[in-house]
Coordinates of N, CA and C and ligand atoms in Angstrom, one line a residue:
M239 N 33.4 20.4 26.1 CA 34.8 20.9 26.1 C 35.0 21.7 24.7
K240 N 35.8 22.7 24.8 CA 35.9 23.6 23.6 C 37.3 24.0 23.4
T241 N 37.9 23.8 22.2 CA 39.2 24.3 22.0 C 39.1 25.4 20.9
G242 N 39.8 26.6 21.2 CA 39.6 27.7 20.3 C 38.4 28.5 20.7
D243 N 38.0 29.4 19.9 CA 36.8 30.2 20.3 C 35.9 30.5 19.1
S244 N 35.6 29.4 18.4 CA 34.6 29.5 17.3 C 33.2 29.8 17.9
P245 N 32.4 30.5 17.2 CA 31.1 30.9 17.8 C 30.2 29.8 18.1
R246 N 29.4 29.9 19.2 CA 28.4 28.9 19.5 C 27.2 29.7 20.1
T247 N 26.1 29.0 20.1 CA 24.8 29.6 20.4 C 24.7 29.8 21.9
G248 N 24.4 31.1 22.3 CA 24.3 31.4 23.7 C 23.2 30.7 24.5
T249 N 22.2 30.3 23.7 CA 21.0 29.7 24.4 C 21.1 28.2 24.6
V250 N 22.2 27.6 24.1 CA 22.3 26.1 24.2 C 22.3 25.7 25.7
P251 N 21.4 24.8 26.1 CA 21.5 24.4 27.5 C 22.8 23.5 27.8
I252 N 23.8 24.2 28.3 CA 25.1 23.5 28.4 C 25.1 22.2 29.1
L253 N 24.4 22.2 30.3 CA 24.4 21.0 31.2 C 23.5 19.9 30.7
A254 N 22.8 20.1 29.6 CA 21.9 19.0 29.1 C 22.8 18.1 28.3
S255 N 24.0 18.5 27.9 CA 24.8 17.6 27.1 C 25.4 16.4 28.0
I256 N 25.7 15.3 27.3 CA 26.2 14.2 28.1 C 27.7 14.1 28.2
S257 N 28.4 14.9 27.3 CA 29.9 14.8 27.4 C 30.4 15.8 28.4
G258 N 31.8 15.9 28.5 CA 32.4 16.8 29.5 C 32.0 18.2 29.2
V259 N 31.7 18.9 30.3 CA 31.3 20.3 30.2 C 32.2 21.2 31.1
F260 N 32.6 22.3 30.6 CA 33.5 23.2 31.3 C 32.8 24.5 31.5
I261 N 32.6 24.9 32.8 CA 32.0 26.1 33.2 C 32.9 26.9 34.1
S262 N 33.1 28.2 33.8 CA 33.9 29.0 34.7 C 33.0 30.2 35.3
F263 N 33.4 30.6 36.5 CA 32.8 31.7 37.1 C 33.8 32.9 37.2
E264 N 33.4 34.1 36.9 CA 34.3 35.2 36.9 C 33.6 36.4 37.5
G265 N 34.3 37.4 38.0 CA 33.8 38.6 38.5 C 34.8 39.2 39.5
L266 N 34.4 40.4 40.0 CA 35.3 41.1 40.9 C 35.4 40.3 42.2
D267 N 36.5 40.6 43.0 CA 36.6 40.0 44.3 C 35.4 40.5 45.1
G268 N 34.7 39.5 45.8 CA 33.5 39.9 46.6 C 32.2 39.8 45.9
C269 N 32.2 39.3 44.6 CA 30.9 39.3 43.8 C 30.1 38.1 44.2
G270 N 30.7 37.1 44.9 CA 29.9 36.0 45.3 C 30.1 34.8 44.4
K271 N 31.2 34.8 43.5 CA 31.3 33.7 42.6 C 31.7 32.4 43.3
T272 N 32.4 32.4 44.4 CA 32.8 31.2 45.1 C 31.5 30.5 45.6
T273 N 30.6 31.3 46.2 CA 29.4 30.7 46.7 C 28.6 30.1 45.5
Q274 N 28.5 30.9 44.5 CA 27.6 30.5 43.3 C 28.2 29.3 42.6
A275 N 29.5 29.2 42.5 CA 30.2 28.0 41.9 C 29.9 26.8 42.7
A276 N 29.9 26.9 44.1 CA 29.6 25.8 45.0 C 28.1 25.4 44.8
L277 N 27.2 26.3 44.7 CA 25.8 26.0 44.6 C 25.5 25.3 43.2
L278 N 26.2 25.8 42.2 CA 26.0 25.1 40.9 C 26.5 23.7 40.9
A279 N 27.7 23.6 41.6 CA 28.3 22.2 41.7 C 27.3 21.3 42.4
E280 N 26.7 21.7 43.5 CA 25.7 20.9 44.2 C 24.6 20.5 43.3
A281 N 24.0 21.5 42.5 CA 22.9 21.3 41.6 C 23.3 20.3 40.5
A282 N 24.5 20.4 40.0 CA 24.9 19.5 38.9 C 25.1 18.1 39.4
A283 N 25.6 18.0 40.7 CA 25.8 16.7 41.3 C 24.5 16.0 41.6
A284 N 23.5 16.9 42.0 CA 22.2 16.3 42.3 C 21.5 15.8 41.0
A285 N 21.9 16.4 39.9 CA 21.4 16.0 38.6 C 22.1 14.8 38.0
G286 N 23.0 14.2 38.8 CA 23.7 13.0 38.5 C 25.0 13.1 37.7
R287 N 25.5 14.3 37.7 CA 26.8 14.5 37.0 C 28.0 14.3 37.9
E288 N 29.1 13.9 37.4 CA 30.4 13.9 38.1 C 30.9 15.3 38.0
V289 N 31.0 16.0 39.2 CA 31.5 17.4 39.2 C 32.9 17.5 39.7
V290 N 33.7 18.3 39.0 CA 35.1 18.5 39.5 C 35.2 20.0 39.7
P291 N 35.2 20.5 40.9 CA 35.3 21.9 41.2 C 36.8 22.3 41.2
V292 N 37.2 23.4 40.6 CA 38.6 23.8 40.7 C 38.6 25.3 41.0
R293 N 39.7 25.7 41.6 CA 39.8 27.2 41.9 C 41.2 27.7 41.4
E294 N 41.2 28.9 41.0 CA 42.4 29.5 40.5 C 42.7 30.8 41.3
P295 N 44.0 31.1 41.5 CA 45.1 30.3 41.2 C 45.2 29.1 42.2
G296 N 45.7 27.9 41.7 CA 45.8 26.8 42.6 C 45.2 25.6 42.1
G297 N 44.7 24.7 42.9 CA 44.0 23.5 42.5 C 44.9 22.3 42.2
T298 N 46.2 22.5 42.3 CA 47.2 21.4 42.1 C 48.3 21.7 43.2
S299 N 49.2 20.8 43.5 CA 50.2 21.1 44.4 C 51.2 22.2 43.9
P300 N 51.7 22.1 42.7 CA 52.5 23.2 42.2 C 51.7 24.5 42.2
G301 N 50.5 24.4 41.8 CA 49.6 25.6 41.6 C 49.3 26.3 42.9
E302 N 49.2 25.5 44.0 CA 48.9 26.1 45.4 C 50.2 26.8 45.8
R303 N 51.4 26.3 45.4 CA 52.6 27.1 45.8 C 52.7 28.4 45.0
V304 N 52.3 28.3 43.8 CA 52.3 29.6 43.0 C 51.3 30.5 43.6
R305 N 50.1 30.0 44.0 CA 49.1 30.9 44.6 C 49.7 31.6 45.9
A306 N 50.4 30.9 46.7 CA 51.0 31.5 47.9 C 51.9 32.7 47.5
I307 N 52.7 32.5 46.4 CA 53.5 33.6 46.0 C 52.7 34.8 45.5
L308 N 51.7 34.5 44.7 CA 50.9 35.5 44.0 C 50.1 36.3 45.0
L309 N 49.6 35.7 46.1 CA 48.7 36.5 47.0 C 49.5 37.0 48.2
D310 N 50.8 36.8 48.3 CA 51.6 37.3 49.5 C 51.7 38.8 49.4
P311 N 51.1 39.5 50.4 CA 51.2 41.0 50.4 C 52.6 41.5 50.6
A312 N 53.5 40.7 51.1 CA 54.9 41.1 51.3 C 55.7 41.2 50.0
L313 N 55.2 40.6 48.9 CA 56.0 40.5 47.7 C 55.7 41.6 46.7
E314 N 56.7 42.1 46.1 CA 56.4 43.0 44.9 C 56.7 42.2 43.7
I315 N 55.7 42.1 42.8 CA 55.8 41.2 41.7 C 55.6 42.1 40.4
E316 N 56.5 42.0 39.5 CA 56.4 42.7 38.2 C 55.1 42.3 37.5
P317 N 54.4 43.2 36.8 CA 53.2 42.8 36.1 C 53.3 41.6 35.2
W318 N 54.4 41.5 34.4 CA 54.5 40.3 33.5 C 54.8 39.1 34.2
A319 N 55.6 39.2 35.3 CA 55.9 38.0 36.2 C 54.6 37.5 36.8
E320 N 53.8 38.5 37.2 CA 52.4 38.1 37.8 C 51.6 37.3 36.7
A321 N 51.5 37.9 35.5 CA 50.7 37.3 34.5 C 51.2 35.9 34.2
L322 N 52.5 35.7 34.1 CA 53.1 34.4 33.8 C 52.9 33.4 34.9
L323 N 53.0 33.9 36.1 CA 52.7 33.0 37.3 C 51.3 32.5 37.3
Y324 N 50.3 33.4 37.0 CA 48.9 32.9 36.9 C 48.8 31.9 35.7
A325 N 49.5 32.2 34.6 CA 49.4 31.3 33.5 C 50.1 29.9 33.8
A326 N 51.2 30.0 34.6 CA 51.9 28.7 35.0 C 50.9 27.9 35.8
A327 N 50.3 28.5 36.8 CA 49.4 27.7 37.7 C 48.3 27.1 36.8
R328 N 47.8 27.9 35.9 CA 46.7 27.4 35.0 C 47.1 26.3 34.1
A329 N 48.3 26.4 33.6 CA 48.8 25.3 32.7 C 48.9 24.0 33.4
Q330 N 49.3 24.0 34.7 CA 49.3 22.8 35.5 C 47.9 22.3 35.8
L331 N 47.0 23.2 36.1 CA 45.6 22.8 36.4 C 44.9 22.2 35.2
V332 N 45.2 22.8 34.0 CA 44.5 22.2 32.8 C 45.1 20.8 32.5
A333 N 46.4 20.7 32.6 CA 47.0 19.4 32.2 C 46.7 18.3 33.2
E334 N 46.7 18.7 34.5 CA 46.6 17.7 35.6 C 45.2 17.4 35.9
V335 N 44.3 18.4 35.9 CA 42.9 18.1 36.4 C 41.8 18.4 35.3
I336 N 41.8 19.5 34.6 CA 40.7 19.9 33.8 C 40.6 19.0 32.6
R337 N 41.7 18.9 31.8 CA 41.5 18.1 30.6 C 41.2 16.6 30.8
P338 N 41.9 16.0 31.8 CA 41.5 14.6 32.1 C 40.0 14.5 32.5
A339 N 39.5 15.4 33.3 CA 38.1 15.4 33.8 C 37.2 15.5 32.6
L340 N 37.4 16.5 31.7 CA 36.6 16.6 30.6 C 36.6 15.4 29.7
E341 N 37.8 14.8 29.5 CA 37.9 13.6 28.7 C 37.1 12.4 29.2
R342 N 36.9 12.4 30.6 CA 36.1 11.2 31.1 C 34.6 11.7 31.2
G343 N 34.3 12.9 30.8 CA 32.9 13.3 30.7 C 32.4 14.0 31.9
A344 N 33.3 14.5 32.8 CA 32.8 15.2 34.0 C 32.5 16.7 33.7
T345 N 31.8 17.3 34.7 CA 31.5 18.7 34.6 C 32.5 19.4 35.5
V346 N 33.3 20.3 34.8 CA 34.3 21.0 35.5 C 33.8 22.4 35.8
I347 N 33.8 22.8 37.1 CA 33.3 24.1 37.5 C 34.5 24.9 38.1
A348 N 34.9 25.9 37.4 CA 36.1 26.7 37.8 C 35.8 28.0 38.4
D349 N 36.4 28.2 39.6 CA 36.2 29.5 40.2 C 37.4 30.4 39.7
R350 N 37.2 31.1 38.6 CA 38.1 31.9 37.8 C 38.8 31.1 36.8
Y351 N 39.1 31.7 35.7 CA 39.9 31.1 34.6 C 40.6 32.2 33.8
V352 N 40.7 32.0 32.5 CA 41.5 32.9 31.6 C 40.9 34.3 31.7
D353 N 39.6 34.5 31.8 CA 39.1 35.9 31.7 C 39.6 36.7 32.9
S354 N 39.9 36.1 34.1 CA 40.5 36.9 35.2 C 41.8 37.4 34.8
S355 N 42.6 36.7 34.0 CA 43.9 37.2 33.6 C 43.7 38.4 32.6
L356 N 42.7 38.2 31.7 CA 42.4 39.3 30.8 C 42.0 40.6 31.5
A357 N 41.2 40.4 32.5 CA 40.7 41.6 33.3 C 41.7 42.2 34.2
Y358 N 42.4 41.3 35.0 CA 43.3 41.8 36.0 C 44.7 42.2 35.4
Q359 N 45.2 41.3 34.6 CA 46.6 41.6 34.1 C 46.5 42.3 32.8
G360 N 45.7 41.9 31.9 CA 45.6 42.5 30.5 C 45.1 43.9 30.6
C361 N 43.9 44.1 31.4 CA 43.3 45.4 31.4 C 43.8 46.2 32.6
A362 N 43.6 45.8 33.9 CA 43.9 46.6 35.0 C 45.4 46.9 35.2
R363 N 46.2 45.9 34.9 CA 47.7 46.1 35.0 C 48.2 46.7 33.7
G364 N 47.4 46.8 32.7 CA 47.8 47.5 31.4 C 48.7 46.6 30.5
L365 N 48.7 45.3 30.7 CA 49.7 44.5 29.8 C 49.1 44.3 28.4
G366 N 47.8 44.5 28.2 CA 47.2 44.3 26.9 C 46.4 43.0 26.9
V367 N 45.2 43.1 26.5 CA 44.3 41.9 26.5 C 44.8 40.9 25.5
D368 N 45.2 41.4 24.3 CA 45.6 40.4 23.3 C 46.8 39.7 23.7
E369 N 47.8 40.4 24.3 CA 49.0 39.8 24.7 C 48.8 38.7 25.8
V370 N 48.0 39.1 26.8 CA 47.7 38.1 27.9 C 46.9 36.9 27.3
L371 N 46.0 37.2 26.4 CA 45.2 36.1 25.8 C 46.2 35.1 25.1
A372 N 47.1 35.7 24.3 CA 48.1 34.9 23.6 C 48.9 34.0 24.5
V373 N 49.3 34.5 25.6 CA 50.1 33.7 26.6 C 49.2 32.6 27.1
N374 N 48.0 32.9 27.4 CA 47.0 31.9 28.0 C 46.6 30.9 27.0
R375 N 46.6 31.2 25.7 CA 46.3 30.2 24.7 C 47.4 29.1 24.7
V376 N 48.7 29.6 24.9 CA 49.8 28.7 24.9 C 49.6 27.8 26.2
A377 N 49.4 28.5 27.3 CA 49.4 27.8 28.6 C 48.3 26.7 28.7
T378 N 47.1 27.0 28.1 CA 46.0 26.1 28.2 C 45.8 25.2 27.0
R379 N 46.7 25.4 26.0 CA 46.7 24.8 24.7 C 45.3 25.0 24.1
G380 N 44.8 26.3 24.3 CA 43.6 26.7 23.6 C 42.3 26.3 24.2
L381 N 42.4 25.8 25.4 CA 41.1 25.3 26.1 C 40.3 26.5 26.7
L382 N 39.2 26.8 26.2 CA 38.3 27.8 26.8 C 37.0 27.1 27.3
P383 N 36.3 27.7 28.3 CA 35.1 27.1 28.8 C 34.0 27.0 27.8
D384 N 33.1 26.1 28.0 CA 31.9 26.1 27.2 C 31.0 27.2 27.5
R385 N 30.9 27.6 28.8 CA 30.1 28.7 29.3 C 30.8 29.4 30.5
T386 N 30.9 30.7 30.4 CA 31.4 31.5 31.5 C 30.3 32.3 32.1
V387 N 30.2 32.2 33.5 CA 29.2 33.0 34.2 C 29.9 34.2 34.7
L388 N 29.7 35.4 34.2 CA 30.3 36.6 34.7 C 29.3 37.3 35.7
L389 N 29.6 37.3 37.0 CA 28.8 37.9 38.0 C 29.1 39.3 38.1
V390 N 28.1 40.1 37.9 CA 28.3 41.6 37.9 C 27.6 42.3 39.1
L391 N 28.4 43.0 39.8 CA 28.0 43.7 41.0 C 28.7 45.0 41.1
G392 N 28.1 46.1 41.5 CA 28.8 47.4 41.6 C 30.1 47.2 42.4
A393 N 31.2 48.0 42.0 CA 32.5 47.8 42.6 C 32.4 48.1 44.1
G394 N 31.6 49.1 44.5 CA 31.5 49.4 45.9 C 30.8 48.3 46.7
E395 N 29.8 47.7 46.1 CA 29.1 46.6 46.8 C 30.0 45.4 46.9
A396 N 30.8 45.1 45.9 CA 31.7 43.9 45.9 C 32.7 44.2 47.0
A397 N 33.3 45.4 47.1 CA 34.3 45.7 48.1 C 33.8 45.5 49.5
G398 N 32.5 45.8 49.7 CA 31.9 45.7 51.0 C 31.7 44.2 51.4
R399 N 31.7 43.3 50.4 CA 31.5 41.9 50.8 C 32.9 41.2 51.1
R400 N 34.0 41.9 50.8 CA 35.3 41.2 51.0 C 35.8 41.2 52.4
G401 N 36.6 40.1 52.8 CA 37.2 40.1 54.1 C 38.6 40.7 54.1
E402 N 39.5 40.1 54.8 CA 40.9 40.6 54.9 C 41.5 40.6 53.5
P403 N 42.1 41.7 53.0 CA 42.5 41.8 51.6 C 43.8 41.0 51.3
D404 N 43.9 40.3 50.2 CA 45.2 39.7 49.8 C 45.9 40.7 48.9
R405 N 47.1 40.3 48.3 CA 47.9 41.3 47.6 C 47.1 42.0 46.5
I406 N 46.2 41.3 45.8 CA 45.5 41.9 44.6 C 44.3 42.7 45.2
E407 N 43.6 42.1 46.2 CA 42.5 42.9 46.7 C 42.9 44.2 47.4
A408 N 44.1 44.3 47.8 CA 44.6 45.5 48.5 C 44.8 46.6 47.5
E409 N 44.7 46.4 46.2 CA 44.8 47.5 45.2 C 43.6 48.4 45.4
G410 N 43.8 49.7 45.0 CA 42.8 50.7 45.2 C 41.6 50.6 44.3
S411 N 40.6 51.4 44.6 CA 39.3 51.3 43.9 C 39.4 51.5 42.4
E412 N 40.4 52.4 41.9 CA 40.6 52.6 40.5 C 41.0 51.3 39.8
F413 N 41.9 50.5 40.5 CA 42.3 49.2 39.9 C 41.1 48.3 39.7
H414 N 40.2 48.3 40.7 CA 39.0 47.4 40.6 C 38.0 47.9 39.6
T415 N 38.0 49.2 39.4 CA 37.1 49.7 38.3 C 37.7 49.2 36.9
R416 N 39.0 49.3 36.8 CA 39.6 48.8 35.6 C 39.4 47.3 35.4
V417 N 39.4 46.5 36.5 CA 39.1 45.1 36.4 C 37.7 44.9 35.9
A418 N 36.8 45.7 36.4 CA 35.4 45.6 35.9 C 35.3 45.9 34.5
D419 N 36.0 46.9 34.0 CA 36.0 47.3 32.6 C 36.6 46.1 31.8
G420 N 37.6 45.5 32.3 CA 38.3 44.3 31.6 C 37.3 43.2 31.5
F421 N 36.5 42.9 32.5 CA 35.5 41.8 32.4 C 34.4 42.2 31.3
A422 N 34.0 43.5 31.3 CA 33.0 44.0 30.4 C 33.5 43.8 28.9
D423 N 34.8 44.1 28.8 CA 35.4 44.0 27.5 C 35.5 42.5 27.0
A424 N 35.8 41.6 28.0 CA 35.8 40.2 27.7 C 34.4 39.7 27.2
A425 N 33.4 40.2 27.9 CA 32.0 39.8 27.6 C 31.6 40.3 26.2
R426 N 32.2 41.4 25.8 CA 31.9 41.9 24.4 C 32.7 41.1 23.4
R427 N 33.9 40.7 23.7 CA 34.8 39.9 22.9 C 34.2 38.5 22.6
F428 N 33.7 37.9 23.7 CA 33.2 36.5 23.6 C 31.7 36.4 24.0
P429 N 30.8 37.0 23.2 CA 29.4 37.1 23.6 C 28.7 35.7 23.6
E430 N 29.2 34.8 22.8 CA 28.6 33.5 22.8 C 28.9 32.6 24.0
R431 N 30.1 32.9 24.6 CA 30.6 32.1 25.7 C 30.2 32.7 27.0
I432 N 30.3 34.0 27.1 CA 30.2 34.7 28.5 C 28.7 35.1 28.7
A433 N 28.1 34.6 29.7 CA 26.8 35.1 30.1 C 26.9 36.1 31.3
V434 N 26.4 37.3 31.1 CA 26.5 38.3 32.2 C 25.3 38.1 33.1
V435 N 25.6 37.9 34.4 CA 24.5 37.6 35.3 C 24.6 38.7 36.5
D436 N 23.5 39.2 36.7 CA 23.3 40.2 37.8 C 23.5 39.5 39.2
A437 N 24.5 40.0 39.9 CA 24.9 39.3 41.2 C 24.3 40.0 42.4
S438 N 23.3 41.0 42.2 CA 22.7 41.6 43.3 C 21.5 40.8 43.8
G439 N 21.1 41.0 45.0 CA 19.9 40.2 45.5 C 20.4 39.1 46.4
T440 N 19.5 38.2 46.7 CA 19.9 37.1 47.6 C 20.7 36.0 46.9
R441 N 21.3 35.2 47.7 CA 22.1 34.1 47.2 C 21.2 33.2 46.3
D442 N 20.0 32.9 46.7 CA 19.1 32.0 46.0 C 18.6 32.6 44.7
Q443 N 18.4 34.0 44.7 CA 18.0 34.7 43.5 C 19.1 34.6 42.4
V444 N 20.3 34.8 42.9 CA 21.5 34.8 42.0 C 21.6 33.3 41.5
A445 N 21.5 32.4 42.4 CA 21.7 31.0 42.0 C 20.7 30.6 40.9
E446 N 19.5 31.1 41.0 CA 18.5 30.8 39.9 C 18.9 31.4 38.6
R447 N 19.4 32.7 38.6 CA 19.9 33.3 37.4 C 21.0 32.5 36.8
V448 N 21.9 32.0 37.7 CA 23.1 31.2 37.2 C 22.6 29.9 36.5
R449 N 21.6 29.2 37.1 CA 21.1 28.0 36.6 C 20.5 28.2 35.2
A450 N 19.8 29.3 35.1 CA 19.2 29.7 33.8 C 20.3 29.9 32.7
A451 N 21.4 30.6 33.2 CA 22.5 30.9 32.2 C 23.2 29.6 31.7
V452 N 23.2 28.6 32.5 CA 23.9 27.4 32.1 C 22.9 26.3 31.6
G453 N 21.6 26.5 31.8 CA 20.6 25.6 31.3 C 20.4 24.4 32.2
L454 N 20.5 24.7 33.5 CA 20.2 23.6 34.5 C 18.9 23.8 35.2
Ligands
TYD656 P1 40.4 34.4 44.4 O1 40.6 32.9 44.4 O2 39.1 34.9 43.9 O3 40.6 34.9 45.9 P2 39.9 34.5 47.2 O4 40.1 33.0 47.3 O5 40.5 35.4 48.2 O6 38.4 34.8 46.9 O7 41.5 35.1 43.5 C1 42.7 35.5 44.0 C2 43.1 36.8 43.4 O8 43.8 36.6 42.2 C3 42.0 37.7 43.1 O9 42.2 39.0 43.6 C4 42.0 37.8 41.6 C5 43.4 37.5 41.2 N1 43.6 36.9 39.9 C6 44.3 37.6 38.9 O10 44.7 38.7 39.1 N2 44.5 37.0 37.7 C7 44.1 35.7 37.4 O11 44.3 35.1 36.3 C8 43.4 35.0 38.5 C9 42.9 33.6 38.3 C10 43.1 35.6 39.7

C-alpha cells in the first residue's frame, strides 16, 4: 500500500511482498485490461493470496449508482461534474473496500483508478491534469497503487475490440487520441509506479508481460 507518490524502484517484485498490495490496470477502452486484470487475479489467487478485484466506476452500492449516471448516453454531464462523480465513486470504493482490504493484507486488483481520471477528464476533457490529480488526492486521501499496468494498444485496434459504446466510448477518435496522450503523460509523471505494457498479441502473451511487470 502506498500513500503519496514518493519514488520507488520499478523492478521491485510487487507481489513477492507479504503485506497488502494495490495494483491497477489502465488503458483505452478495448485495450483488454478487464481480461488481463481477471487473469492476474487468478494467478495471484493461485499463488495463495487473498485477491480483491474492484472495478471503476462502481464496486460499491453508491458507486454502482454513480456509474449508471456516468455511462448513461442520454445524459449531458458537464466536464467538472463528470470528474467529481468519478472521484465520488472512487472515494466510496477506497473507504469501503480498498483500504480495509489492504489493511488486512489482501491484493487489490483495480480495473481503472486515478490515472483514468487524469487521462479522460484531466487531458481529454481539458480540465487539467494537476487539478484532477488534486481532487483525487482528496477523494482517495492520497492512496495511489503500488504498481499500475498501463496496457498500450493503437487507438484504432482498441476501438475495433469494443462492443456497444457507453457515453464515454461514444466520443470521437480525437477524444480517444487525447486519452492515449493523457495516459502517456501519466506514465512520464509516475515512471516508478506505472509499467507500460504492450497489449498487442494474444491474451496469453499479454498476460505473461503483465506478470513480469508485477513480479509474479
Ligand atoms: P470501463 O469500466 O472500462 O467500461 P466497460 O465496463 O464498458 O469496459 O469504464 C467506463 C468508462 O469510464 C470508460 O469509457 C472510461 C471512463 N472513465 C473515465 O472517464 N474516468 C475515470 O476516472 C474512470 C475510472 C473511467
